[in-house]
Amino acid sequence: MKLPENLIQKLENRKHNNSLRKLPSFNNLVDFSSNDYIGFSKSESVFKHAHHYLIENEIIQNGATGSRLISGNHSLYQIAETFIAQFHEADSALIFNSGYDANVGFFSAVPQRNDVILYDELSHASIRDGIVMSNAKSYKFNHNDFEDLERLIVKFPETNIYIVTETVFSMDGDSPNLEELVQLSEKYNCYLVVDEAHTLGVFGEKGEGIMQYLQLHTRIFARIMTFGKGLGCHGAAVLGSLELKEYLVNFARSFIYTTGLSPHSVATIFTAYQQLEIEKITIEKLRQNIVFFNQQKNLLGLKPMFVRSKSSIQSAIIPGNENAKQLAQQLQDKGFDVKPILSPTVPEGQERLRFCIHSYNSEEEIRQVLELLGNFVF
């Protein structure tokens, strides 16, 4: 049966705008596109330790499929959530199947009808989708602009206000002034919620994320840690109070009405967290590569092209979908997997090449890809 005509037209519009999405094929190019920042997705150590843990503790035989509230809450969940909470110095951790599920579950369930959500205009789609499902009123503030945020806050006295941001934004790689944001939320007794998807495994002595690294984590309402980036595996966790965990178990629909992760998936999460505590050299190598990337783009005169960032995400603005796609293809033809980010994913005129830096990228690879970028642009 054919697609309805209105859906066909939407696809045709994407083709006309040169923004049609397609699933990428596997390649052997040098990785500057994945979010596997410290290489855990391909770590033999993580894989082997997770498998051995299951066998030694006979957890595979005791695992069952189903919602965690019915038959899917195998014993490893409690072990992993306790470890994660201790690792992040939080009262509790609740594992969701993905970062998307965690954000949708949290924002659709926690803010109530008479509450207000104030979110950064560049917040991830998963946050926005959760907010759309909420009964609370929501308003966006200008990106990392806390004067604009305060302007909105004072409009809603005597109201529960949830402030939402990310510690590293996925398209720009930049960060807000988190100390200032915490102070602002405390000034008005707001509930601050931060998504740390792109900081786990990247920031902090053991990759614990920015809020904990800055010792701000005890002054906020909730952190959302996603495992599909730095940990290289499925899942996410909401960190917060014991009462918050109990509330989410009872009201977060993306938690309640879905099959829990398999024992092997949870064992991989648990093992990856244990590995973080002993991977200081790998995390330090990633930090060195980020510094080297920034140094090289300055030396080559490329700094004006890039959004300011000290994270693993470095974005060079290349206006126009066709321009960004052509430049990405040129880099791929030379052996470097750099992906274009096109409108409407980013605003028109803000199309870009996004470079993701990893611990396993060599300095020579970084130098070469930036030299090629300069040659192609200039």
Short mmCIF file of C-alpha atoms in Angstrom, two decimals:
data_model
loop_
_atom_site.label_atom_id
_atom_site.label_comp_id
_atom_site.label_asym_id
_atom_site.label_seq_id
_atom_site.Cartn_x
_atom_site.Cartn_y
_atom_site.Cartn_z
CA MET A 1 0.00 0.00 0.00
CA LYS A 2 1.34 3.45 -0.95
CA LEU A 3 2.04 6.19 1.53
CA PRO A 4 -0.67 8.86 1.81
CA GLU A 5 -0.05 11.76 -0.55
CA ASN A 6 0.61 14.24 2.25
CA LEU A 7 3.45 12.03 3.55
CA ILE A 8 4.90 11.62 0.07
CA GLN A 9 4.86 15.40 -0.28
CA LYS A 10 6.82 15.81 2.96
CA LEU A 11 9.49 13.45 1.61
CA GLU A 12 9.58 15.35 -1.68
CA ASN A 13 10.06 18.61 0.22
CA ARG A 14 13.05 17.10 2.03
CA LYS A 15 14.54 16.00 -1.28
CA HIS A 16 13.97 19.44 -2.78
CA ASN A 17 15.71 21.09 0.18
CA ASN A 18 18.59 18.60 -0.03
CA SER A 19 17.87 17.55 3.55
CA LEU A 20 16.54 14.00 3.11
CA ARG A 21 17.92 11.75 5.84
CA LYS A 22 19.36 8.34 4.94
CA LEU A 23 20.84 5.59 7.06
CA PRO A 24 24.64 5.66 6.71
CA SER A 25 26.49 2.58 5.54
CA PHE A 26 29.36 1.00 7.45
CA ASN A 27 32.77 2.36 6.60
CA ASN A 28 36.40 2.03 7.67
CA LEU A 29 37.08 5.76 7.73
CA VAL A 30 38.85 7.54 10.57
CA ASP A 31 36.13 8.21 13.13
CA PHE A 32 35.32 11.87 13.65
CA SER A 33 31.56 11.34 13.77
CA SER A 34 30.55 8.93 16.55
CA ASN A 35 29.81 9.82 20.16
CA ASP A 36 31.99 6.93 21.38
CA TYR A 37 34.32 9.44 23.01
CA ILE A 38 36.53 7.03 24.97
CA GLY A 39 36.07 3.94 22.83
CA PHE A 40 33.92 1.89 25.23
CA SER A 41 31.58 0.63 22.47
CA LYS A 42 34.48 -1.37 21.04
CA SER A 43 36.17 -2.22 24.33
CA GLU A 44 36.97 -5.91 24.68
CA SER A 45 37.49 -5.40 28.40
CA VAL A 46 33.98 -4.05 28.93
CA PHE A 47 32.47 -6.84 26.83
CA LYS A 48 34.37 -9.64 28.54
CA HIS A 49 33.85 -8.36 32.08
CA ALA A 50 30.11 -7.92 31.49
CA HIS A 51 29.80 -11.47 30.14
CA HIS A 52 31.87 -12.99 32.94
CA TYR A 53 29.88 -11.14 35.58
CA LEU A 54 26.64 -12.61 34.27
CA ILE A 55 28.03 -16.15 34.18
CA GLU A 56 29.68 -16.00 37.58
CA ASN A 57 26.55 -14.66 39.27
CA GLU A 58 24.11 -16.84 37.28
CA ILE A 59 22.12 -13.74 36.36
CA ILE A 60 21.37 -14.86 32.80
CA GLN A 61 19.36 -17.81 34.09
CA ASN A 62 17.41 -15.55 36.42
CA GLY A 63 16.66 -12.83 33.87
CA ALA A 64 13.13 -12.35 32.57
CA THR A 65 11.61 -10.09 29.96
CA GLY A 66 8.81 -7.66 30.67
CA SER A 67 8.23 -4.33 32.34
CA ARG A 68 10.37 -3.78 35.43
CA LEU A 69 7.14 -3.50 37.40
CA ILE A 70 6.12 -7.02 36.33
CA SER A 71 8.90 -9.49 35.50
CA GLY A 72 11.80 -7.51 34.07
CA ASN A 73 13.36 -6.19 37.29
CA HIS A 74 16.22 -8.72 37.54
CA SER A 75 18.67 -8.48 40.44
CA LEU A 76 21.39 -6.67 38.50
CA TYR A 77 19.26 -3.52 38.23
CA GLN A 78 19.54 -2.84 41.97
CA ILE A 79 23.29 -3.54 41.94
CA ALA A 80 23.87 -1.23 38.97
CA GLU A 81 21.63 1.58 40.21
CA THR A 82 23.26 1.52 43.65
CA PHE A 83 26.72 1.69 42.06
CA ILE A 84 25.72 4.51 39.70
CA ALA A 85 24.22 6.56 42.53
CA GLN A 86 27.39 6.16 44.60
CA PHE A 87 29.61 6.96 41.60
CA HIS A 88 27.71 10.20 40.99
CA GLU A 89 27.29 11.06 44.69
CA ALA A 90 23.50 11.03 44.28
CA ASP A 91 20.78 9.74 46.57
CA SER A 92 19.34 7.52 43.85
CA ALA A 93 19.60 6.43 40.23
CA LEU A 94 16.84 5.05 38.03
CA ILE A 95 17.84 3.34 34.78
CA PHE A 96 15.80 3.96 31.62
CA ASN A 97 16.23 2.15 28.30
CA SER A 98 17.70 5.20 26.54
CA GLY A 99 18.38 8.89 26.95
CA TYR A 100 15.29 9.59 24.89
CA ASP A 101 13.14 7.46 27.22
CA ALA A 102 14.63 9.17 30.28
CA ASN A 103 13.94 12.68 29.00
CA VAL A 104 10.47 11.88 27.72
CA GLY A 105 9.62 10.04 30.93
CA PHE A 106 10.92 12.77 33.22
CA PHE A 107 9.52 15.85 31.52
CA SER A 108 6.14 14.33 30.70
CA ALA A 109 5.62 13.15 34.30
CA VAL A 110 7.27 15.54 36.76
CA PRO A 111 6.15 19.10 35.86
CA GLN A 112 2.42 19.44 36.60
CA ARG A 113 -0.46 21.40 35.10
CA ASN A 114 0.11 24.60 37.11
CA ASP A 115 3.90 24.45 36.83
CA VAL A 116 6.16 26.20 34.33
CA ILE A 117 9.09 24.81 32.33
CA LEU A 118 11.78 27.21 31.09
CA TYR A 119 14.13 25.52 28.65
CA ASP A 120 17.12 26.57 26.57
CA GLU A 121 16.09 27.13 22.97
CA LEU A 122 18.74 24.64 21.77
CA SER A 123 17.60 21.81 24.05
CA HIS A 124 17.69 18.33 22.54
CA ALA A 125 14.65 16.95 20.71
CA SER A 126 14.08 14.35 23.45
CA ILE A 127 13.70 17.12 26.03
CA ARG A 128 11.33 19.02 23.76
CA ASP A 129 9.24 15.91 23.11
CA GLY A 130 8.90 15.29 26.83
CA ILE A 131 7.92 18.90 27.43
CA VAL A 132 5.25 18.70 24.71
CA MET A 133 3.75 15.71 26.54
CA SER A 134 3.69 17.58 29.86
CA ASN A 135 0.64 19.38 31.22
CA ALA A 136 2.85 22.26 32.37
CA LYS A 137 3.23 25.52 30.47
CA SER A 138 6.60 25.88 28.77
CA TYR A 139 8.68 28.77 27.42
CA LYS A 140 12.10 28.80 25.82
CA PHE A 141 14.86 31.25 26.71
CA ASN A 142 17.65 32.46 24.44
CA HIS A 143 20.58 30.08 24.28
CA ASN A 144 22.73 30.38 27.43
CA ASP A 145 21.21 33.82 28.08
CA PHE A 146 20.41 34.03 31.79
CA GLU A 147 19.17 37.61 31.62
CA ASP A 148 16.48 36.34 29.29
CA LEU A 149 15.86 33.41 31.62
CA GLU A 150 15.46 35.68 34.65
CA ARG A 151 13.08 37.88 32.66
CA LEU A 152 10.83 34.84 32.29
CA ILE A 153 11.26 33.61 35.86
CA VAL A 154 9.94 36.81 37.43
CA LYS A 155 6.75 36.53 35.38
CA PHE A 156 5.69 33.49 37.39
CA PRO A 157 5.83 34.23 41.13
CA GLU A 158 4.51 31.59 43.52
CA THR A 159 4.90 28.95 40.79
CA ASN A 160 6.92 25.73 40.59
CA ILE A 161 9.46 26.52 37.86
CA TYR A 162 11.64 23.88 36.21
CA ILE A 163 14.74 25.23 34.46
CA VAL A 164 16.14 22.89 31.82
CA THR A 165 19.50 22.96 30.09
CA GLU A 166 22.36 20.75 28.90
CA THR A 167 25.90 20.77 30.21
CA VAL A 168 27.22 20.31 26.65
CA PHE A 169 24.93 20.99 23.71
CA SER A 170 25.00 18.29 21.06
CA MET A 171 25.05 20.51 17.97
CA ASP A 172 27.38 23.31 19.14
CA GLY A 173 29.47 21.55 21.79
CA ASP A 174 29.30 24.63 24.02
CA SER A 175 28.34 24.89 27.70
CA PRO A 176 26.41 27.39 29.82
CA ASN A 177 27.88 29.17 32.83
CA LEU A 178 26.68 26.52 35.24
CA GLU A 179 27.73 28.27 38.45
CA GLU A 180 25.70 31.32 37.44
CA LEU A 181 22.76 29.14 36.47
CA VAL A 182 22.76 27.32 39.81
CA GLN A 183 22.86 30.64 41.66
CA LEU A 184 19.94 31.94 39.60
CA SER A 185 17.87 28.82 40.25
CA GLU A 186 18.57 29.09 43.98
CA LYS A 187 17.69 32.80 44.04
CA TYR A 188 14.17 32.02 42.83
CA ASN A 189 13.80 28.52 44.34
CA CYS A 190 13.54 26.89 40.91
CA TYR A 191 14.05 23.20 40.13
CA LEU A 192 17.14 22.90 37.93
CA VAL A 193 17.37 19.87 35.63
CA VAL A 194 20.48 19.23 33.52
CA ASP A 195 21.07 16.75 30.72
CA GLU A 196 24.66 15.45 30.86
CA ALA A 197 24.52 13.20 27.80
CA HIS A 198 27.76 14.53 26.29
CA THR A 199 29.80 14.94 29.49
CA LEU A 200 29.71 11.44 30.99
CA GLY A 201 33.11 9.88 30.35
CA VAL A 202 34.49 13.23 29.16
CA PHE A 203 34.64 15.71 32.05
CA GLY A 204 35.99 15.07 35.52
CA GLU A 205 38.85 12.98 36.88
CA LYS A 206 36.91 9.77 36.29
CA GLY A 207 34.49 11.03 33.65
CA GLU A 208 31.73 11.79 36.14
CA GLY A 209 30.34 14.79 34.24
CA ILE A 210 30.54 18.56 34.58
CA MET A 211 28.13 19.18 37.48
CA GLN A 212 29.96 16.77 39.76
CA TYR A 213 33.36 17.97 38.55
CA LEU A 214 32.37 21.54 39.47
CA GLN A 215 30.85 20.32 42.76
CA LEU A 216 27.46 21.75 41.82
CA HIS A 217 25.61 18.42 41.75
CA THR A 218 24.20 18.68 45.29
CA ARG A 219 22.53 22.01 44.48
CA ILE A 220 20.25 20.86 41.64
CA PHE A 221 17.05 18.87 41.35
CA ALA A 222 18.01 16.21 38.80
CA ARG A 223 20.72 15.07 36.41
CA ILE A 224 20.05 12.91 33.37
CA MET A 225 23.03 10.75 32.40
CA THR A 226 22.94 9.06 29.00
CA PHE A 227 25.08 5.96 28.41
CA GLY A 228 24.97 5.87 24.60
CA LYS A 229 27.79 8.38 24.24
CA GLY A 230 30.74 8.15 26.64
CA LEU A 231 29.84 4.69 27.96
CA GLY A 232 29.20 3.25 24.50
CA CYS A 233 26.11 1.25 25.52
CA HIS A 234 22.32 1.47 25.74
CA GLY A 235 20.47 3.18 28.55
CA ALA A 236 20.36 6.27 30.74
CA ALA A 237 19.77 7.15 34.37
CA VAL A 238 17.93 9.91 36.19
CA LEU A 239 19.84 10.98 39.30
CA GLY A 240 18.06 12.69 42.16
CA SER A 241 16.37 12.15 45.49
CA LEU A 242 14.84 8.88 46.65
CA GLU A 243 11.42 10.55 46.40
CA LEU A 244 12.07 11.49 42.77
CA LYS A 245 12.94 7.89 41.94
CA GLU A 246 9.78 6.64 43.64
CA TYR A 247 7.72 9.21 41.73
CA LEU A 248 9.21 8.23 38.36
CA VAL A 249 8.60 4.54 39.03
CA ASN A 250 4.94 5.38 39.56
CA PHE A 251 4.31 8.02 36.89
CA ALA A 252 6.95 7.98 34.12
CA ARG A 253 5.15 6.18 31.30
CA SER A 254 8.33 5.49 29.29
CA PHE A 255 9.57 3.56 32.32
CA ILE A 256 6.34 1.81 33.28
CA TYR A 257 5.10 0.65 29.88
CA THR A 258 8.21 -0.79 28.29
CA THR A 259 10.24 -3.97 28.52
CA GLY A 260 13.22 -3.61 30.81
CA LEU A 261 16.76 -3.93 29.50
CA SER A 262 18.20 -7.43 29.29
CA PRO A 263 20.61 -8.63 31.98
CA HIS A 264 23.47 -8.36 29.50
CA SER A 265 22.63 -4.70 28.76
CA VAL A 266 22.55 -3.81 32.45
CA ALA A 267 25.75 -5.77 33.06
CA THR A 268 27.40 -3.74 30.30
CA ILE A 269 26.29 -0.49 31.95
CA PHE A 270 27.57 -1.69 35.33
CA THR A 271 30.88 -2.84 33.87
CA ALA A 272 31.35 0.39 31.91
CA TYR A 273 30.92 2.42 35.08
CA GLN A 274 33.45 0.24 36.86
CA GLN A 275 35.81 0.71 33.93
CA LEU A 276 35.49 4.50 34.19
CA GLU A 277 37.12 4.37 37.59
CA ILE A 278 40.27 2.80 36.14
CA GLU A 279 40.40 4.56 32.74
CA LYS A 280 41.99 7.82 33.87
CA ILE A 281 44.70 7.57 31.19
CA THR A 282 42.09 7.20 28.42
CA ILE A 283 40.02 10.11 29.72
CA GLU A 284 43.16 12.26 29.99
CA LYS A 285 44.10 11.34 26.39
CA LEU A 286 40.68 12.55 25.26
CA ARG A 287 41.22 15.86 27.06
CA GLN A 288 44.63 16.23 25.42
CA ASN A 289 43.11 15.59 21.99
CA ILE A 290 40.45 18.25 22.58
CA VAL A 291 43.16 20.77 23.50
CA PHE A 292 45.24 19.74 20.47
CA PHE A 293 42.25 20.09 18.13
CA ASN A 294 41.64 23.63 19.40
CA GLN A 295 45.31 24.52 19.06
CA GLN A 296 45.46 23.23 15.49
CA LYS A 297 42.35 25.04 14.31
CA ASN A 298 43.86 28.25 15.72
CA LEU A 299 47.22 27.64 14.03
CA LEU A 300 45.53 26.96 10.69
CA GLY A 301 43.33 30.04 10.85
CA LEU A 302 40.14 28.01 11.15
CA LYS A 303 38.98 29.35 14.53
CA PRO A 304 36.44 31.84 13.07
CA MET A 305 34.57 28.97 11.39
CA PHE A 306 34.05 27.07 14.63
CA VAL A 307 31.60 27.47 17.48
CA ARG A 308 33.56 28.05 20.68
CA SER A 309 33.84 24.73 22.48
CA LYS A 310 36.09 22.95 24.95
CA SER A 311 34.19 19.68 24.64
CA SER A 312 34.44 16.62 22.40
CA ILE A 313 32.03 18.26 19.93
CA GLN A 314 33.57 20.82 17.57
CA SER A 315 31.29 22.38 14.95
CA ALA A 316 32.42 24.30 11.86
CA ILE A 317 29.63 26.45 10.41
CA ILE A 318 29.22 25.82 6.66
CA PRO A 319 26.01 27.64 5.57
CA GLY A 320 23.81 25.77 3.11
CA ASN A 321 22.86 22.10 3.01
CA GLU A 322 24.58 21.51 -0.32
CA ASN A 323 27.80 23.21 0.80
CA ALA A 324 27.96 21.21 4.03
CA LYS A 325 27.23 17.93 2.26
CA GLN A 326 29.83 18.54 -0.44
CA LEU A 327 32.53 19.45 2.04
CA ALA A 328 31.76 16.41 4.19
CA GLN A 329 31.98 14.19 1.11
CA GLN A 330 35.37 15.65 0.24
CA LEU A 331 36.68 14.78 3.71
CA GLN A 332 35.16 11.31 3.53
CA ASP A 333 36.80 10.75 0.14
CA LYS A 334 40.12 11.44 1.88
CA GLY A 335 39.40 8.83 4.56
CA PHE A 336 37.85 10.89 7.39
CA ASP A 337 34.33 10.23 8.63
CA VAL A 338 33.01 13.73 9.25
CA LYS A 339 29.25 14.20 9.06
CA PRO A 340 27.28 17.26 7.91
CA ILE A 341 24.49 18.55 10.15
CA LEU A 342 21.79 20.00 7.93
CA SER A 343 18.71 22.16 8.32
CA PRO A 344 16.08 21.59 9.63
CA THR A 345 18.10 19.77 12.35
CA VAL A 346 19.86 23.12 12.81
CA PRO A 347 18.46 26.48 11.72
CA GLU A 348 18.83 27.43 8.07
CA GLY A 349 22.14 29.21 7.61
CA GLN A 350 23.67 27.35 10.56
CA GLU A 351 24.45 24.13 8.69
CA ARG A 352 27.74 22.67 9.79
CA LEU A 353 30.34 19.95 9.90
CA ARG A 354 30.46 18.35 13.32
CA PHE A 355 33.77 16.88 14.42
CA CYS A 356 33.57 14.47 17.36
CA ILE A 357 36.91 14.00 19.13
CA HIS A 358 37.89 10.67 20.69
CA SER A 359 40.62 9.33 22.91
CA TYR A 360 41.67 7.00 20.09
CA ASN A 361 42.17 9.72 17.47
CA SER A 362 45.86 10.40 16.90
CA GLU A 363 47.34 13.89 16.75
CA GLU A 364 48.34 13.18 13.16
CA GLU A 365 44.73 12.34 12.23
CA ILE A 366 43.53 15.56 13.86
CA ARG A 367 46.18 17.61 12.07
CA GLN A 368 45.40 16.01 8.71
CA VAL A 369 41.64 16.43 8.84
CA LEU A 370 41.95 20.10 9.81
CA GLU A 371 44.55 20.76 7.11
CA LEU A 372 42.20 19.20 4.56
CA LEU A 373 39.32 21.31 5.83
CA GLY A 374 41.42 24.44 5.40
CA ASN A 375 42.51 23.43 1.91
CA PHE A 376 38.95 22.72 0.80
CA VAL A 377 37.49 25.91 2.30
CA PHE A 378 40.27 28.32 1.33
#
